[in-house]
CSV table of C-alpha atoms in Angstrom, one decimal:
chain,number,residue,atom,x,y,z
A,11,MET,CA,0.0,0.1,-0.4
A,12,LYS,CA,2.9,2.4,1.1
A,13,ASN,CA,4.5,1.7,-2.4
A,14,LEU,CA,1.3,2.6,-4.6
A,15,ILE,CA,1.0,6.0,-2.5
A,16,GLY,CA,4.5,6.5,-3.4
A,17,ILE,CA,3.8,6.0,-7.1
A,18,LEU,CA,1.1,7.9,-7.2
A,19,LEU,CA,2.4,11.2,-5.4
A,20,LEU,CA,5.8,10.7,-7.8
A,21,SER,CA,3.2,10.7,-11.2
A,22,LEU,CA,1.0,14.1,-9.0
A,23,PHE,CA,4.4,15.8,-9.3
A,24,ALA,CA,5.8,14.8,-12.5
A,25,LEU,CA,2.3,16.2,-13.8
A,26,ALA,CA,2.7,19.2,-12.0
A,27,SER,CA,5.8,19.8,-13.8
A,28,CYS,CA,4.9,19.3,-17.1
A,29,HIS,CA,2.1,21.7,-16.4
A,30,ASP,CA,4.6,24.5,-14.7
A,31,ASP,CA,6.4,23.9,-17.7
A,32,GLU,CA,3.1,25.0,-20.3
A,33,ASN,CA,2.2,27.8,-18.1
A,34,SER,CA,5.4,29.7,-16.9
A,35,THR,CA,8.8,30.9,-18.4
A,36,LEU,CA,11.2,27.9,-19.3
A,37,SER,CA,14.4,28.2,-17.5
A,38,PRO,CA,17.4,28.3,-19.4
A,39,SER,CA,19.3,24.6,-19.4
A,40,ASN,CA,23.5,26.5,-19.7
A,41,VAL,CA,24.1,23.8,-22.2
A,42,ASP,CA,24.2,26.7,-25.0
A,43,VAL,CA,26.2,29.6,-22.8
A,44,ASP,CA,29.5,30.3,-25.1
A,45,TRP,CA,32.2,30.6,-22.4
A,46,TYR,CA,34.6,31.5,-24.6
A,47,VAL,CA,33.0,35.3,-25.1
A,48,ILE,CA,35.8,38.1,-23.5
A,49,LYS,CA,34.0,40.8,-22.2
A,50,ASP,CA,35.6,44.5,-22.2
A,51,ASN,CA,37.3,45.8,-19.1
A,52,PRO,CA,37.6,49.6,-20.1
A,53,ASN,CA,39.2,50.2,-16.6
A,54,ASP,CA,41.9,48.1,-16.8
A,55,GLU,CA,45.0,47.6,-19.6
A,56,LEU,CA,45.2,44.2,-19.4
A,57,ASP,CA,42.0,43.1,-19.9
A,58,HIS,CA,41.3,46.4,-22.4
A,59,LEU,CA,44.0,44.8,-24.3
A,60,ILE,CA,42.8,41.0,-24.4
A,61,TYR,CA,39.2,42.7,-25.2
A,62,GLU,CA,40.8,44.7,-28.2
A,63,ILE,CA,42.8,41.3,-29.4
A,64,TYR,CA,39.3,39.0,-29.4
A,65,SER,CA,37.3,41.9,-30.5
A,66,LYS,CA,40.3,42.0,-33.8
A,67,TYR,CA,40.8,38.3,-34.3
A,68,GLN,CA,38.1,36.6,-32.2
A,69,MET,CA,40.9,34.8,-30.1
A,70,PRO,CA,40.4,34.0,-26.3
A,71,VAL,CA,43.2,35.3,-24.0
A,72,TYR,CA,43.1,34.3,-20.4
A,73,TYR,CA,45.2,34.2,-17.5
A,74,ASN,CA,43.4,32.4,-15.3
A,75,ASP,CA,42.1,28.6,-16.3
A,76,THR,CA,38.8,29.2,-14.4
A,77,ILE,CA,37.1,31.3,-17.7
A,78,GLY,CA,33.6,32.0,-16.7
A,79,LYS,CA,30.9,31.5,-14.0
A,80,GLU,CA,27.6,31.5,-14.0
A,81,TYR,CA,25.0,32.2,-11.1
A,82,ARG,CA,22.2,28.8,-11.1
A,83,GLY,CA,19.5,29.6,-8.7
A,84,LEU,CA,19.1,28.4,-5.1
A,85,ASP,CA,20.2,25.6,-3.4
A,86,ALA,CA,17.8,23.5,-0.4
A,87,ASN,CA,19.2,25.7,2.1
A,88,GLY,CA,18.7,29.5,0.7
A,89,ASP,CA,21.9,29.4,-1.2
A,90,SER,CA,23.3,30.9,-4.7
A,91,ILE,CA,24.3,27.5,-6.7
A,92,ILE,CA,27.3,29.3,-8.8
A,93,TYR,CA,28.7,27.2,-11.5
A,94,TYR,CA,32.7,28.0,-12.5
A,95,LYS,CA,33.4,26.8,-16.0
A,96,THR,CA,37.4,25.8,-15.9
A,97,MET,CA,39.4,25.1,-18.7
A,98,MET,CA,40.7,21.6,-18.4
A,99,LEU,CA,43.8,21.3,-21.0
A,100,GLY,CA,45.2,17.7,-20.3
A,101,TYR,CA,41.5,16.1,-21.1
A,102,SER,CA,40.7,14.8,-24.5
A,103,ILE,CA,38.3,12.3,-26.1
A,104,GLU,CA,41.1,9.5,-26.0
A,105,GLU,CA,42.9,10.3,-22.8
A,106,ASP,CA,43.0,12.5,-19.7
A,107,VAL,CA,46.7,14.0,-19.3
A,108,THR,CA,46.9,14.0,-15.6
A,109,SER,CA,50.6,14.8,-15.5
A,110,LEU,CA,50.4,18.1,-16.8
A,111,LYS,CA,51.1,20.6,-14.3
A,112,TYR,CA,50.7,24.1,-14.1
A,113,THR,CA,51.1,27.4,-12.4
A,114,LEU,CA,49.5,30.4,-13.0
A,115,SER,CA,51.0,34.1,-12.9
A,116,LYS,CA,50.7,36.7,-10.7
A,117,GLN,CA,52.7,39.2,-11.9
A,118,ARG,CA,50.4,41.0,-14.5
A,119,GLN,CA,52.9,43.1,-16.1
A,120,ASP,CA,54.4,39.7,-17.0
A,121,ILE,CA,51.1,38.8,-18.4
A,122,LEU,CA,50.6,41.5,-20.1
A,123,GLU,CA,54.3,41.3,-21.7
A,124,GLY,CA,52.7,37.5,-23.0
A,125,VAL,CA,49.5,39.3,-24.1
A,126,LYS,CA,51.5,41.8,-26.2
A,127,PHE,CA,53.3,39.1,-27.1
A,128,LEU,CA,50.5,37.0,-29.0
A,129,GLU,CA,49.7,40.0,-30.3
A,130,GLU,CA,52.1,41.4,-32.3
A,131,TYR,CA,54.0,37.5,-33.0
A,132,VAL,CA,51.5,34.4,-33.3
A,133,ILE,CA,47.8,35.8,-33.3
A,134,PRO,CA,48.0,37.8,-36.7
A,135,PHE,CA,49.6,34.9,-38.7
A,136,GLN,CA,47.4,32.2,-37.4
A,137,GLN,CA,46.1,30.1,-40.1
A,138,ALA,CA,42.3,29.6,-40.3
A,139,GLY,CA,41.1,26.1,-39.4
A,140,MET,CA,44.7,25.4,-37.3
A,141,LYS,CA,44.0,27.8,-34.0
A,142,PRO,CA,43.8,26.6,-30.5
A,143,ARG,CA,40.5,27.6,-29.1
A,144,CYS,CA,42.3,30.2,-26.5
A,145,PHE,CA,45.2,30.5,-25.1
A,146,LEU,CA,45.7,30.6,-21.5
A,147,LEU,CA,49.2,31.9,-20.2
A,148,VAL,CA,50.8,30.6,-16.8
A,149,GLU,CA,54.2,31.2,-15.4
A,150,ASP,CA,55.8,27.5,-15.5
A,151,MET,CA,54.2,24.1,-16.8
A,152,ILE,CA,55.4,21.1,-16.7
A,153,LEU,CA,54.4,17.4,-18.4
A,154,SER,CA,55.6,13.9,-17.1
A,155,ASP,CA,58.2,15.5,-15.1
A,156,GLU,CA,59.6,17.9,-17.7
A,157,PRO,CA,58.9,21.7,-18.1
A,158,VAL,CA,57.2,22.6,-21.7
A,159,ASP,CA,57.0,25.9,-22.5
A,160,LEU,CA,54.1,25.1,-24.6
A,161,TYR,CA,51.1,22.6,-24.6
A,162,TYR,CA,47.6,22.1,-26.9
A,163,GLY,CA,44.7,20.5,-25.7
A,164,MET,CA,41.0,19.8,-26.6
A,165,SER,CA,40.2,23.1,-24.6
A,166,GLY,CA,43.0,25.5,-25.6
A,167,ALA,CA,47.0,26.0,-25.7
A,168,ALA,CA,49.2,26.7,-22.7
A,169,ILE,CA,52.1,29.1,-23.2
A,170,SER,CA,54.8,29.4,-20.4
A,171,ARG,CA,58.4,31.7,-20.3
A,172,ILE,CA,56.2,34.7,-20.0
A,173,ALA,CA,58.2,35.9,-17.2
A,174,GLU,CA,61.2,35.4,-19.6
A,175,LEU,CA,59.3,38.0,-22.7
A,176,LYS,CA,60.9,40.9,-21.5
A,177,ASP,CA,64.2,40.2,-21.6
A,178,MET,CA,63.9,38.4,-25.0
A,179,THR,CA,65.3,40.3,-28.6
A,180,ARG,CA,62.6,40.9,-31.3
A,181,GLU,CA,64.9,37.9,-33.1
A,182,ASP,CA,63.9,35.3,-30.1
A,183,LYS,CA,60.3,36.2,-29.4
A,184,GLU,CA,60.1,35.9,-33.6
A,185,ALA,CA,61.6,32.4,-33.1
A,186,PHE,CA,59.7,31.5,-30.2
A,187,GLY,CA,56.4,32.9,-32.0
A,188,LEU,CA,57.2,30.8,-35.2
A,189,ARG,CA,56.9,27.3,-33.1
A,190,VAL,CA,53.5,28.7,-31.4
A,191,ARG,CA,52.3,28.8,-34.6
A,192,GLY,CA,54.0,25.6,-35.9
A,193,SER,CA,53.3,23.6,-32.9
A,194,GLU,CA,49.1,24.5,-33.6
A,195,TRP,CA,49.8,23.1,-37.5
A,196,ALA,CA,51.6,20.5,-36.3
A,197,HIS,CA,49.2,19.3,-33.6
A,198,ALA,CA,46.5,20.0,-36.6
A,199,LEU,CA,48.5,17.8,-38.9
A,200,VAL,CA,49.2,15.0,-36.6
A,201,ASN,CA,45.4,14.5,-35.3
A,202,SER,CA,43.6,15.7,-38.7
A,203,TYR,CA,45.9,14.4,-41.6
A,204,PRO,CA,47.7,11.1,-40.4
A,205,GLU,CA,47.2,9.7,-43.5
A,206,GLN,CA,48.9,12.2,-45.5
A,207,LEU,CA,52.2,12.0,-43.1
A,208,GLU,CA,52.7,8.6,-43.4
A,209,ASP,CA,54.7,8.9,-46.8
A,210,PHE,CA,56.8,11.9,-44.4
A,211,TYR,CA,57.4,9.8,-42.2
A,212,ARG,CA,58.5,6.6,-44.4
A,213,LEU,CA,61.2,9.3,-46.4
A,214,SER,CA,63.6,8.7,-43.0
A,215,ASP,CA,63.4,4.9,-43.5
A,216,ASN,CA,66.7,3.8,-43.4
A,217,PHE,CA,68.2,-0.2,-43.0
A,218,ASN,CA,69.8,-1.5,-39.4
A,219,LEU,CA,73.3,-3.7,-39.6
A,220,ASN,CA,71.2,-6.4,-40.4
A,221,GLY,CA,70.0,-5.3,-43.4
A,222,GLU,CA,66.2,-4.5,-42.7
A,223,LEU,CA,64.5,-1.8,-43.4
A,224,LYS,CA,62.9,0.3,-40.1
A,225,ALA,CA,61.0,3.4,-39.7
A,226,MET,CA,64.1,5.8,-38.2
A,227,HIS,CA,62.0,7.7,-35.2
A,228,ARG,CA,62.7,6.9,-31.8
A,229,GLN,CA,65.7,5.1,-32.7
A,230,ASP,CA,69.2,5.2,-30.7
A,231,ILE,CA,71.5,5.8,-33.1
A,232,ARG,CA,75.3,5.1,-31.6
A,233,ASN,CA,78.9,5.4,-32.4
A,234,SER,CA,79.8,2.1,-31.5
A,235,LEU,CA,80.5,-1.3,-32.6
A,236,TRP,CA,78.9,-2.5,-29.2
A,237,GLY,CA,75.2,-2.6,-29.3
A,238,ALA,CA,74.9,-0.3,-32.1
A,239,THR,CA,71.8,-1.6,-34.4
A,240,PHE,CA,72.2,1.1,-36.8
A,241,ALA,CA,75.2,2.3,-39.2
A,242,TRP,CA,77.1,5.6,-37.2
A,243,LYS,CA,75.8,8.6,-39.1
A,244,SER,CA,74.7,12.2,-38.0
A,245,LYS,CA,70.9,13.0,-37.8
A,246,GLU,CA,70.7,15.0,-40.7
A,247,GLU,CA,72.2,12.0,-42.9
A,248,TYR,CA,68.9,10.3,-41.7
A,249,GLY,CA,66.5,13.2,-42.7
A,250,PHE,CA,66.0,14.6,-38.9
A,251,LEU,CA,66.7,18.3,-38.1
A,252,SER,CA,66.7,17.5,-34.6
A,253,SER,CA,67.6,14.8,-31.9
A,254,THR,CA,67.6,14.1,-27.9
A,255,PRO,CA,70.6,13.0,-25.9
A,256,SER,CA,70.6,9.0,-25.5
A,257,SER,CA,70.6,7.4,-22.3
A,258,TYR,CA,73.6,5.5,-23.6
A,259,TRP,CA,77.0,6.6,-22.6
A,260,GLY,CA,79.5,8.0,-25.7
A,261,GLU,CA,79.0,9.8,-28.7
A,262,ALA,CA,74.9,8.9,-29.2
A,263,TYR,CA,71.7,10.2,-29.7
A,264,VAL,CA,68.2,9.5,-30.5
A,265,CYS,CA,65.9,10.4,-33.4
A,266,PRO,CA,62.9,12.4,-33.0
A,267,THR,CA,59.5,11.2,-32.4
A,268,GLU,CA,57.3,11.5,-35.4
A,269,SER,CA,55.7,14.9,-33.8
A,270,ALA,CA,58.7,16.5,-33.3
A,271,ASP,CA,59.9,15.6,-36.7
A,272,VAL,CA,56.5,17.4,-38.4
A,273,LEU,CA,57.3,20.0,-35.9
A,274,ASP,CA,60.8,20.4,-37.3
A,275,PHE,CA,59.9,20.3,-40.8
A,276,VAL,CA,56.2,22.7,-40.5
A,277,MET,CA,58.5,25.4,-38.8
A,278,GLU,CA,61.1,25.9,-41.9
A,279,VAL,CA,58.1,25.7,-44.4
A,280,LEU,CA,56.3,28.8,-42.1
A,281,LYS,CA,59.6,30.2,-42.3
A,282,ASP,CA,59.3,30.7,-46.0
A,283,ASP,CA,62.8,30.9,-46.2
A,284,GLU,CA,63.7,27.7,-48.7
A,285,VAL,CA,67.0,29.4,-50.9
A,286,ASN,CA,68.9,29.1,-47.2
A,287,PHE,CA,67.5,25.6,-46.1
A,288,GLN,CA,68.1,24.4,-49.6
A,289,LYS,CA,71.8,25.8,-49.0
A,290,THR,CA,72.3,24.7,-46.0
A,291,HIS,CA,71.4,20.6,-46.3
A,292,ALA,CA,72.7,20.9,-50.0
A,293,GLU,CA,74.0,17.3,-48.9
A,294,HIS,CA,71.6,16.0,-47.2
A,295,SER,CA,69.3,14.5,-50.0
A,296,ILE,CA,66.4,13.1,-47.0
A,297,ILE,CA,66.3,16.6,-45.1
A,298,LEU,CA,65.5,18.3,-48.8
A,299,SER,CA,62.7,15.5,-50.0
A,300,LYS,CA,60.9,15.6,-46.1
A,301,TYR,CA,60.7,19.9,-47.0
A,302,GLU,CA,59.2,19.5,-50.1
A,303,TYR,CA,56.8,16.5,-49.3
A,304,MET,CA,55.6,19.1,-46.0
A,305,LYS,CA,55.7,22.6,-48.8
A,306,LYS,CA,53.1,20.7,-50.2
A,307,LEU,CA,51.6,19.1,-47.8
A,308,VAL,CA,50.8,22.4,-46.3
A,309,ALA,CA,50.0,24.0,-49.0
A,310,SER,CA,47.0,21.1,-50.1
A,311,VAL,CA,46.2,21.3,-46.2
A,312,LYS,CA,45.6,25.4,-47.2
A,313,GLU,CA,43.7,24.1,-49.8
A,314,ASP,CA,41.6,22.2,-48.4
A,315,LEU,CA,41.1,24.6,-45.6
A,316,ALA,CA,39.8,27.5,-48.2
A,317,ALA,CA,37.6,25.0,-49.8
A,318,ARG,CA,35.3,24.5,-46.3
A,319,LYS,CA,34.8,28.2,-46.1
């Protein structure tokens, strides 16, 4: 009997709710809020500059990872319910990068330098379709126990090193800006054009000492007869522009990851100084082939993005 009464009461409450919806103004669902809209604060130099950049380029810049809040009524005790929208940089559909840690800056002058850097060296040169959702300026950042100055996630891109900007030369800032824009391209290519990159990766394939054709990314190259898998050559002879130190003692290095390799060549293409690049690497046939491939891929992607508009 008690169960029957409970069911009847629930049914009455449901009917009452439907009746209220039909005869009163519906409350907002909060699902359509655009949290990436920047509002002006004309009384603050930093916030006003961020607003001007947003108005001109539609690119949000933040220095706090809580990017908005919203009043959502009262709770059972009569207290206000406030929802805070927090940027989750490490989250993606496939994984949650819990090893990403960062510290927000409290130095407004450093933050202002970071905003001016983005305004002059990054945002005006961004490629439509490659832009992150927003930029977050932070004091420092660590990924897997290693300090990093750039990170791209689903909710936006984070940039550290802002305290160093005031001491950088114009050439330093141009190089850093190029790396930020190159990272946008590399991130987009690796995630959206993986099939087109397969032939690029294969250009560095090489034979090991057993005569087997192998992919060279992440391979350990040792200048030693003991434990060596590949012939000793410079990274350029294997078709790479960068490498990382090897844990092996003596003269050795590790070939870059696929993502790092893409970034290296994308940056060179965006630099748009092919004459000097070809002169520098005139004796490195694999590098020249990879540069030509990346140049054509970048041009093709730009056409693809333009056709989608």
